[in-house]
Amino acid sequence: MNSPNPQDSAASAVICSAKGCRAAAVWVLAWNNPKLHTPDRRKTWLACEEHREHLSQFLGVRGFLKDVVTLEDWEASAAGR
């Protein structure tokens, strides 16, 4: 697999995790599957405005959804670690 060129804005764009969606991500859905992950582990899906609710419901019904934050807040939090 080739690494995307960081200079290429299309390659570095953060896109929605919904199947077939190519829209820019605005939200981070943090989740974990308690049967597979330790309680402090967080996996992430990214969502555009249109798919945030659908993806949240999908994870929520299964009891996996832990947090929904803006991508901007998530990145700021990660930078402060």
Coordinates of N, CA and C in Angstrom, one line a residue, residues 10-18 20-27 45-48 71:
A10 N -6.3 16.2 -1.3 CA -7.4 15.2 -1.5 C -7.0 13.9 -0.7
A11 N -5.7 13.5 -0.7 CA -5.3 12.3 0.0 C -5.3 12.5 1.5
S12 N -5.1 13.7 2.0 CA -5.0 14.0 3.4 C -6.4 14.4 4.0
A13 N -7.4 14.5 3.1 CA -8.8 14.8 3.6 C -9.3 13.7 4.5
V14 N -10.0 14.1 5.5 CA -10.6 13.1 6.4 C -12.0 12.9 6.0
I15 N -12.4 11.7 5.6 CA -13.7 11.4 5.1 C -14.5 10.6 6.0
C16 N -15.8 10.6 5.8 CA -16.8 9.9 6.5 C -16.6 8.4 6.4
S17 N -16.9 7.7 7.5 CA -16.8 6.2 7.5 C -18.0 5.5 6.9
A18 N -19.1 6.2 6.7 CA -20.3 5.6 6.1 C -19.9 5.0 4.7
G20 N -19.6 4.1 1.2 CA -19.8 4.9 -0.1 C -19.8 6.4 0.1
C21 N -19.7 6.9 1.3 CA -19.7 8.4 1.5 C -18.3 8.9 1.3
R22 N -18.2 10.0 0.6 CA -16.9 10.6 0.3 C -16.8 12.0 0.9
A23 N -17.8 12.4 1.7 CA -17.9 13.7 2.3 C -16.9 13.9 3.4
A24 N -16.5 15.1 3.7 CA -15.6 15.5 4.7 C -16.2 15.1 6.1
A25 N -15.4 14.5 6.9 CA -15.8 14.2 8.3 C -15.8 15.4 9.2
V26 N -16.8 15.5 10.0 CA -16.9 16.6 11.0 C -17.0 16.0 12.4
W27 N -17.4 14.8 12.6 CA -17.6 14.2 13.9 C -16.7 12.9 14.0
W45 N -14.8 5.9 14.5 CA -15.4 6.1 13.1 C -15.6 7.6 12.9
L46 N -15.4 8.0 11.7 CA -15.6 9.4 11.4 C -16.9 9.6 10.6
A47 N -17.6 10.7 10.9 CA -18.9 11.0 10.3 C -19.0 12.4 9.7
C48 N -19.7 12.5 8.6 CA -20.1 13.8 8.1 C -21.4 14.2 8.8
L71 N -14.6 16.6 15.2 CA -13.2 16.3 14.8 C -12.2 17.3 15.3

